[in-house]
PDB file of C-alpha atoms in Angstrom:
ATOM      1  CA  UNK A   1     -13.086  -3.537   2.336  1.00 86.00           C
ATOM      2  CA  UNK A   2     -10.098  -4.412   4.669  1.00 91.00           C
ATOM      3  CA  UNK A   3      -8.056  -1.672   6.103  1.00 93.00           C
ATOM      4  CA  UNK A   4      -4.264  -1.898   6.994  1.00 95.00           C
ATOM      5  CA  UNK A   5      -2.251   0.253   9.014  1.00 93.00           C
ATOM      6  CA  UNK A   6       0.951  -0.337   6.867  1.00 95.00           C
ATOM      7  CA  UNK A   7       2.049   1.508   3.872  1.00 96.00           C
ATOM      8  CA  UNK A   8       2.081  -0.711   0.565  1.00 97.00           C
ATOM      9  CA  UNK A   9       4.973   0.127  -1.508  1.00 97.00           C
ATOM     10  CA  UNK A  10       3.909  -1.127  -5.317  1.00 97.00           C
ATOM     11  CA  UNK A  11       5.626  -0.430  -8.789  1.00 96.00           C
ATOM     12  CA  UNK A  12       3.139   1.440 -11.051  1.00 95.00           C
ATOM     13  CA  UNK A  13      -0.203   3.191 -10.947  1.00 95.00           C
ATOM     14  CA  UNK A  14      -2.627  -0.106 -12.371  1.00 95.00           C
ATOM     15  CA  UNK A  15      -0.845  -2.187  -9.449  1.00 96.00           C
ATOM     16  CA  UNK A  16      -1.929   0.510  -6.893  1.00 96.00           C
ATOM     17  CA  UNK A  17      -5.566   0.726  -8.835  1.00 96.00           C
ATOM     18  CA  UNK A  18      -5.733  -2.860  -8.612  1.00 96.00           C
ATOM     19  CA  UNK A  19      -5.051  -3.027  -5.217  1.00 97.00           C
ATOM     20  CA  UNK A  20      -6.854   0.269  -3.734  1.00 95.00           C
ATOM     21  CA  UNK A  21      -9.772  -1.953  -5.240  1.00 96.00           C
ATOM     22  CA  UNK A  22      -9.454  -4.945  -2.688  1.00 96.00           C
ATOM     23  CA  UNK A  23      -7.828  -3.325   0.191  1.00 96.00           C
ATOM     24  CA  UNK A  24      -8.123   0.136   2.456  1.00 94.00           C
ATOM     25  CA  UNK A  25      -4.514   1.154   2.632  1.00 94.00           C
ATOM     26  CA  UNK A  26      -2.129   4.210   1.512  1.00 94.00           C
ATOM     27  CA  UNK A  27      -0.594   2.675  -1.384  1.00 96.00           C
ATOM     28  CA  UNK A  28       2.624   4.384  -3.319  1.00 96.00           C
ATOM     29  CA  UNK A  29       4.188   3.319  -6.546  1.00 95.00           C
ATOM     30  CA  UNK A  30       8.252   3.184  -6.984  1.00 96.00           C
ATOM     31  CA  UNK A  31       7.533   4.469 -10.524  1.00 94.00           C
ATOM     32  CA  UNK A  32       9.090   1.299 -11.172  1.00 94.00           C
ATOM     33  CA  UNK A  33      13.058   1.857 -11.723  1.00 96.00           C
ATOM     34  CA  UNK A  34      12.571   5.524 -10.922  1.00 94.00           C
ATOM     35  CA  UNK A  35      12.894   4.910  -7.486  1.00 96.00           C
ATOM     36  CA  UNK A  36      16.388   4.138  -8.142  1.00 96.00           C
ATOM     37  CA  UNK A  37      17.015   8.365  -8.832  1.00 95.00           C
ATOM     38  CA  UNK A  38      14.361   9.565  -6.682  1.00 94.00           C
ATOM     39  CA  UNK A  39      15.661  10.490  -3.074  1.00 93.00           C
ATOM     40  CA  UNK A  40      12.414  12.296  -2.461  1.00 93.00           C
ATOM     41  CA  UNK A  41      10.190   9.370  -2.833  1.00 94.00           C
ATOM     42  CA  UNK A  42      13.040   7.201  -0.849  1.00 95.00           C
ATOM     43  CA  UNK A  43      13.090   9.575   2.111  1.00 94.00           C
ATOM     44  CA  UNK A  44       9.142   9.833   2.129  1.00 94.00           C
ATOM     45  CA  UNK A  45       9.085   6.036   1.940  1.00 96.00           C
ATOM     46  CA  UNK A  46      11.903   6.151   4.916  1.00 95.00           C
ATOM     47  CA  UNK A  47       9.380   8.044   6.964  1.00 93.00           C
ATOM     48  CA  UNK A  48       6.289   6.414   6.430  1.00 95.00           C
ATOM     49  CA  UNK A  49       8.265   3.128   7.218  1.00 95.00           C
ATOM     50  CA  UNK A  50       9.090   4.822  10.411  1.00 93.00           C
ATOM     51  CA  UNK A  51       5.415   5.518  11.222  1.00 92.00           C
ATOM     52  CA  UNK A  52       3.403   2.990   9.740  1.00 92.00           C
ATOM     53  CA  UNK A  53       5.469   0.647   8.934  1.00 94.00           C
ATOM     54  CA  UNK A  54       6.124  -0.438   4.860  1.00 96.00           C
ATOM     55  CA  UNK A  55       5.069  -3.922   3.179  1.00 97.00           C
ATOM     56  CA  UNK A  56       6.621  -4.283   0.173  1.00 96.00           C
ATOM     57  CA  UNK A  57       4.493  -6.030  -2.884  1.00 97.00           C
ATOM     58  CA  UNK A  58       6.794  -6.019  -6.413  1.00 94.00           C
ATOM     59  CA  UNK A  59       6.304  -8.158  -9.065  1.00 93.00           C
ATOM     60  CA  UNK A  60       7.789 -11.686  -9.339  1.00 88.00           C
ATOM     61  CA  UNK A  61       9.528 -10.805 -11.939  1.00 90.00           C
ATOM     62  CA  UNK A  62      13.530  -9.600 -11.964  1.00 90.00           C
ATOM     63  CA  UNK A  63      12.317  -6.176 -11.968  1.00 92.00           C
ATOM     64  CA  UNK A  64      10.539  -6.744  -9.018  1.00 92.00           C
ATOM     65  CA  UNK A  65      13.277  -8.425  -6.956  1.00 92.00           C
ATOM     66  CA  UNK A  66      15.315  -5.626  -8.145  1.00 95.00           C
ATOM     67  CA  UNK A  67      13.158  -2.665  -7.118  1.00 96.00           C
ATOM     68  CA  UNK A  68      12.294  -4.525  -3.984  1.00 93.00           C
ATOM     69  CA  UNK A  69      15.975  -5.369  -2.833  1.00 93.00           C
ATOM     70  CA  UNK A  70      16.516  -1.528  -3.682  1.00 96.00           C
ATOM     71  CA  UNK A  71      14.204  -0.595  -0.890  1.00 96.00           C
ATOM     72  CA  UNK A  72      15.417  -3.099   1.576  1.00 92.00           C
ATOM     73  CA  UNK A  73      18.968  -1.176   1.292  1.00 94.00           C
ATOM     74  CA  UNK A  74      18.107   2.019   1.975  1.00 94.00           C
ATOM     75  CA  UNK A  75      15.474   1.315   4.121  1.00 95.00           C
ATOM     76  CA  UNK A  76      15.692  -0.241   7.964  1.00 92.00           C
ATOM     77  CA  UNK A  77      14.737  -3.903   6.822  1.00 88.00           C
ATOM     78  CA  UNK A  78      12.973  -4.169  10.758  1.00 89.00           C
ATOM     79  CA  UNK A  79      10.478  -1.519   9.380  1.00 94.00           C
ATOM     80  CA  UNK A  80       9.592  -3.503   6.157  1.00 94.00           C
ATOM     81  CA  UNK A  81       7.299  -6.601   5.386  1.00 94.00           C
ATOM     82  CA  UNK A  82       7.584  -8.163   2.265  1.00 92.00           C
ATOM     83  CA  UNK A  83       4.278  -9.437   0.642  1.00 93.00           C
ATOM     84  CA  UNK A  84       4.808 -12.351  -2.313  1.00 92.00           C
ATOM     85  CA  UNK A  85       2.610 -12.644  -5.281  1.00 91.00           C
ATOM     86  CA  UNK A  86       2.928 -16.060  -6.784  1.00 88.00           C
ATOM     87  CA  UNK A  87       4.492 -16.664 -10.048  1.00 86.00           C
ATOM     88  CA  UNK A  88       1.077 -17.303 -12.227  1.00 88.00           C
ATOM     89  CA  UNK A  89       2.175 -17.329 -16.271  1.00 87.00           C
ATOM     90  CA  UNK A  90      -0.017 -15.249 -18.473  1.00 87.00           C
ATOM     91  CA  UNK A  91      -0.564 -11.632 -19.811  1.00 84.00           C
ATOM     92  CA  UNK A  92      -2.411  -8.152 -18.392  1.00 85.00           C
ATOM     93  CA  UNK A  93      -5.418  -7.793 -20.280  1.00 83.00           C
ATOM     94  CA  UNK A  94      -4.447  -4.085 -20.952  1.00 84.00           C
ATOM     95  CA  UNK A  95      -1.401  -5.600 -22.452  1.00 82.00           C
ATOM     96  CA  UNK A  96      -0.950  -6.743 -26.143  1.00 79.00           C
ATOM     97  CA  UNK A  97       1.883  -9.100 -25.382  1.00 80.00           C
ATOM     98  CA  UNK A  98       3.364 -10.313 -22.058  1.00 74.00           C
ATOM     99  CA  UNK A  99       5.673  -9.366 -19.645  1.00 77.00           C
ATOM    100  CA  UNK A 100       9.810 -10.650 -20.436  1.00 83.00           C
ATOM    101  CA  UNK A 101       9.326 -13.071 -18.595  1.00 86.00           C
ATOM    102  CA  UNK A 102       5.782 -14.401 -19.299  1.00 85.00           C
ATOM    103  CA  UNK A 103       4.728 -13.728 -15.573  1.00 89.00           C
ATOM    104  CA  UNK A 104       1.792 -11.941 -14.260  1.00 91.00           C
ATOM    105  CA  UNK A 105       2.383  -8.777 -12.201  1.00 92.00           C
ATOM    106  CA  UNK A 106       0.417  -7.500  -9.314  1.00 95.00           C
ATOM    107  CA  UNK A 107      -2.466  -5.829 -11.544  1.00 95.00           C
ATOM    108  CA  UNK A 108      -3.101  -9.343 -12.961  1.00 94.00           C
ATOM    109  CA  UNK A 109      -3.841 -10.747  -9.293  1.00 94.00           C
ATOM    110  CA  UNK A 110      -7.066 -11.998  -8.203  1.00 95.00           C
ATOM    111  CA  UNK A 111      -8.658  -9.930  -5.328  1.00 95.00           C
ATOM    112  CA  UNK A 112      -8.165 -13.104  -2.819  1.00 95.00           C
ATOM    113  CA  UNK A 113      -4.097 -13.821  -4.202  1.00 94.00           C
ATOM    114  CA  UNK A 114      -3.374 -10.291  -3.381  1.00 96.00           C
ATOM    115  CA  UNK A 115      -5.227 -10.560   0.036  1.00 95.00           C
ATOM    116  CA  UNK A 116      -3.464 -13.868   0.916  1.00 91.00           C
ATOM    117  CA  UNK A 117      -0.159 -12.138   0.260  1.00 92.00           C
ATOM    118  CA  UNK A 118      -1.045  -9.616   2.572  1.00 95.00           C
ATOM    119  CA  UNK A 119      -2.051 -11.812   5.331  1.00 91.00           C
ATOM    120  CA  UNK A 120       1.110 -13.992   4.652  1.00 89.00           C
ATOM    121  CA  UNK A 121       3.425 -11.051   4.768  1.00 90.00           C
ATOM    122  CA  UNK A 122       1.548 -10.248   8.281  1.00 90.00           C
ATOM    123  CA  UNK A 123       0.243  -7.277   7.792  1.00 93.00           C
ATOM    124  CA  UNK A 124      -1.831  -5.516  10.489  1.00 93.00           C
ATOM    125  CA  UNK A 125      -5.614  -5.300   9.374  1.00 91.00           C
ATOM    126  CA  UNK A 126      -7.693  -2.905  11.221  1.00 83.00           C
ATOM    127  CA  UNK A 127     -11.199  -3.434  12.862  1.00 73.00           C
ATOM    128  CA  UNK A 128     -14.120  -1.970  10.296  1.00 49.00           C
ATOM    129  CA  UNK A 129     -16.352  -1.089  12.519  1.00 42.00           C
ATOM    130  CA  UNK A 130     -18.416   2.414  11.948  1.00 41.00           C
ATOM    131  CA  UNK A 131     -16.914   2.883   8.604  1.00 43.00           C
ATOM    132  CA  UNK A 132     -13.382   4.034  10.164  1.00 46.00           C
ATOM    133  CA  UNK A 133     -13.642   7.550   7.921  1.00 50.00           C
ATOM    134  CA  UNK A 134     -14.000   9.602  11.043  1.00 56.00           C
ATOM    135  CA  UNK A 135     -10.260  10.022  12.266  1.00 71.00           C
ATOM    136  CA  UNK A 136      -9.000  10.329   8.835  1.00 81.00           C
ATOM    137  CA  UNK A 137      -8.670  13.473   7.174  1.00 88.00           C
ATOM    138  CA  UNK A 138     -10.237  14.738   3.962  1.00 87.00           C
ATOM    139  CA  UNK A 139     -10.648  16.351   0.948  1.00 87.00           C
ATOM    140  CA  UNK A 140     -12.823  18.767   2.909  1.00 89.00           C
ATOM    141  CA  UNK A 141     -10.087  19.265   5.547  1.00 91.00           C
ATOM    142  CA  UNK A 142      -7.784  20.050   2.954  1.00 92.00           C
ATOM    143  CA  UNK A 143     -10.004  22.796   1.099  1.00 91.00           C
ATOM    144  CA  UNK A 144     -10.916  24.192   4.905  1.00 91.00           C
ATOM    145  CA  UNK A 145      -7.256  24.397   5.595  1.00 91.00           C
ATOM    146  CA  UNK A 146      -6.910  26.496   1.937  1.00 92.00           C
ATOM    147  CA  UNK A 147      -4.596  23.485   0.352  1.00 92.00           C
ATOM    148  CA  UNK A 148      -7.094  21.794  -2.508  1.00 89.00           C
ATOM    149  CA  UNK A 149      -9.739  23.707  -5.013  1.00 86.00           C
ATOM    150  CA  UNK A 150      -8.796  27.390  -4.597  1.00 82.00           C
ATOM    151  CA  UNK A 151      -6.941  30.598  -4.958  1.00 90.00           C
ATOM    152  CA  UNK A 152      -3.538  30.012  -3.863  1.00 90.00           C
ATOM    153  CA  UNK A 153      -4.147  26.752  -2.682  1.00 90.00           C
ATOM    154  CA  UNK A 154      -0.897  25.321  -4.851  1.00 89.00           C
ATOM    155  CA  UNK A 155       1.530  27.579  -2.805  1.00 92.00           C
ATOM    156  CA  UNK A 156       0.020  26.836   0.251  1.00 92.00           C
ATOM    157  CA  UNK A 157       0.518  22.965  -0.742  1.00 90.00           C
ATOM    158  CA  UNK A 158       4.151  23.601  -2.021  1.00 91.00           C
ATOM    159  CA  UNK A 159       4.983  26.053   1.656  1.00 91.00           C
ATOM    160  CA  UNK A 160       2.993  22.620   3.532  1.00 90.00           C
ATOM    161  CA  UNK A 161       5.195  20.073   2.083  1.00 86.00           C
ATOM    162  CA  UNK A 162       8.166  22.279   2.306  1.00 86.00           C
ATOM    163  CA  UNK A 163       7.184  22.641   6.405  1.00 86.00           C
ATOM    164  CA  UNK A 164       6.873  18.606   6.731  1.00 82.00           C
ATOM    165  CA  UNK A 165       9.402  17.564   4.429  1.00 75.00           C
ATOM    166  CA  UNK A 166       7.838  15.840   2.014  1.00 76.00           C
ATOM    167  CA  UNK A 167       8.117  15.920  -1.788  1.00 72.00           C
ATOM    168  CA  UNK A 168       7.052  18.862  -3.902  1.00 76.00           C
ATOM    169  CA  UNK A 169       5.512  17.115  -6.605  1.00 74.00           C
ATOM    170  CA  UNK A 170       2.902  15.461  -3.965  1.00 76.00           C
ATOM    171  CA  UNK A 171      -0.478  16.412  -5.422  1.00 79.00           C
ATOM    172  CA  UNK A 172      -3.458  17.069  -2.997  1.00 84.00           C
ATOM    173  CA  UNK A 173      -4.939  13.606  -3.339  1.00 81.00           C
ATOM    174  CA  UNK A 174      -1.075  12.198  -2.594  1.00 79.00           C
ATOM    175  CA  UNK A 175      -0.675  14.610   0.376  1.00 84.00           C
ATOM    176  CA  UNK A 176      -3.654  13.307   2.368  1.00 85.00           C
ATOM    177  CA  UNK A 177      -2.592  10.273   1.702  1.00 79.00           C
ATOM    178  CA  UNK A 178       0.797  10.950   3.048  1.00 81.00           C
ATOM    179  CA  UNK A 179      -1.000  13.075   6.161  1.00 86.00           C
ATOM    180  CA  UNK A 180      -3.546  10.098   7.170  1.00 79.00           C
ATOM    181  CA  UNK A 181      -0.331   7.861   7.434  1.00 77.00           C
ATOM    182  CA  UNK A 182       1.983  10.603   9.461  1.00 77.00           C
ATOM    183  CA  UNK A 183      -0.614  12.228  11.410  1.00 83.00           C
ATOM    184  CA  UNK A 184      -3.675  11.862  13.136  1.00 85.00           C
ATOM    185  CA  UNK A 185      -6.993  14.320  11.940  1.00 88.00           C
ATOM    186  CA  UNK A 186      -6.315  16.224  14.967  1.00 90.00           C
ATOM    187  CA  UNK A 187      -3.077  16.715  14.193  1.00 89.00           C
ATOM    188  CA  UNK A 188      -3.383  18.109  11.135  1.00 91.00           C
ATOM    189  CA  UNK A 189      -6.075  20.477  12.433  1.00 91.00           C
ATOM    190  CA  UNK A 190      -3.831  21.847  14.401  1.00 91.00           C
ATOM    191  CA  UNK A 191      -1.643  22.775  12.183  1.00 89.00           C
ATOM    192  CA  UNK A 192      -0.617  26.339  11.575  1.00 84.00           C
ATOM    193  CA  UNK A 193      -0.522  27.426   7.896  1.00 80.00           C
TER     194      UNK A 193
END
C-alpha cells in the first residue's frame, strides 16, 4: 500500500473506507455539507493544510463541487491539490437507488481510478521501504501517554486537544491521526501531559 504525505479531504465515512483501503494516508471526511457549520473541522483542516499539505477528492457530483469550492475559500488554495474522480454513471452497491444525478461517488471507484486521481492531482507518495510504521505514533503511544483504554484517559484527551487546538469531539483513533500529520513520534513523546 502507497503512502502519501498529504492530507485527503473526502465527504463521508465509506469514501474514506474506500480509500484507507488502496492508499496509506490520513484521510478526513467534510461530513458532507456539515463542513459548511463546522469551524472546528475547517480550522483543523486549515492546519493540516499548513503542515502536510491538503488534496481535495469530492464527488463529481454538484455536491461535490460545492463542498470542494467551500474548502478552496477558506482555505489558502497554494496549500490544496485537487484530485478528480471521473464522471462514471451507475449506483453504490450499498445503495438501493442512485445518486441525483446518476453518478458514481468516490466509494464506487476502482482501486486504480482513485490511485490515478491521486497521481494526477500530484500528490507526494512516500518511499515503502521497512514498513514506514516506525516514526509514526500509535495506539500504544497513546495508552503509554494515559490518552486511549483507561481511567481518565477521556479528560486527558479532551485537556490534549484543548493544549493543541484541535477539536473536542476528535476520538483517540482521529487524534493520532491528526498527531502523525502535525507531529513527528518524537514530538509527541515529548510532550508534557
Amino acid at each position: 500500500m502507497q503512502r502519501i504525505k498529504e492530507v485527503i479531504v473526502v465527504e463521508g465515512r465509506y469514501d474514506k473506507n474506500t480509500l484507507s483501503q488502496v492508499v496509506d494516508a490520513v484521510i478526513i471526511e467534510t461530513g458532507g455539507f456539515g463542513i459548511f457549520n463546522d469551524r472546528e473541522k475547517r480550522t483543523l483542516l486549515k492546519k493540516l493544510a499548513e503542515s502536510r499539505g491538503l488534496i481535495l477528492m469530492t464527488d463529481s457530483d454538484g455536491a461535490g463541487f460545492l463542498i470542494r469550492n467551500h474548502l478552496k475559500g477558506c482555505i489558502d488554495p497554494g496549500l490544496i491539490k485537487n484530485a478528480y474522480i471521473p464522471d462514471v454513471y451507475g449506483k453504490e452497491r450499498r445503495k438501493a437507488k442512485g445518486s441525483k444525478e446518476g453518478k458514481l461517488g468516490v466509494e464506487g471507484m476502482r482501486p486504480e481510478v482513485l490511485l490515478e486521481a491521486l497521481k494526477r492531482a500530484g500528490a507526494t507518495f512516500e518511499g515503502e521501504s521497512g514498513g514506514g510504521q516506525e516514526g509514526r505514533i500509535s495506539k500504544a503511544d497513546l495508552y503509554k501517554k494515559g490518552l486511549s483504554g483507561g481511567a481518565g484517559s477521556g479528560a486527558r484527551r479532551q485537556a490534549l486537544l484543548s493544549q493543541l487546538d484541535l477539536p473536542a469531539r476528535l476520538t483517540a483513533d482521529g487524534l493520532m491521526d491528526v498527531l502523525n500529520a502535525t507531529m513527528s513520534r518524537e514530538e509527541f513523546l515529548a510532550l508534557q501531559l
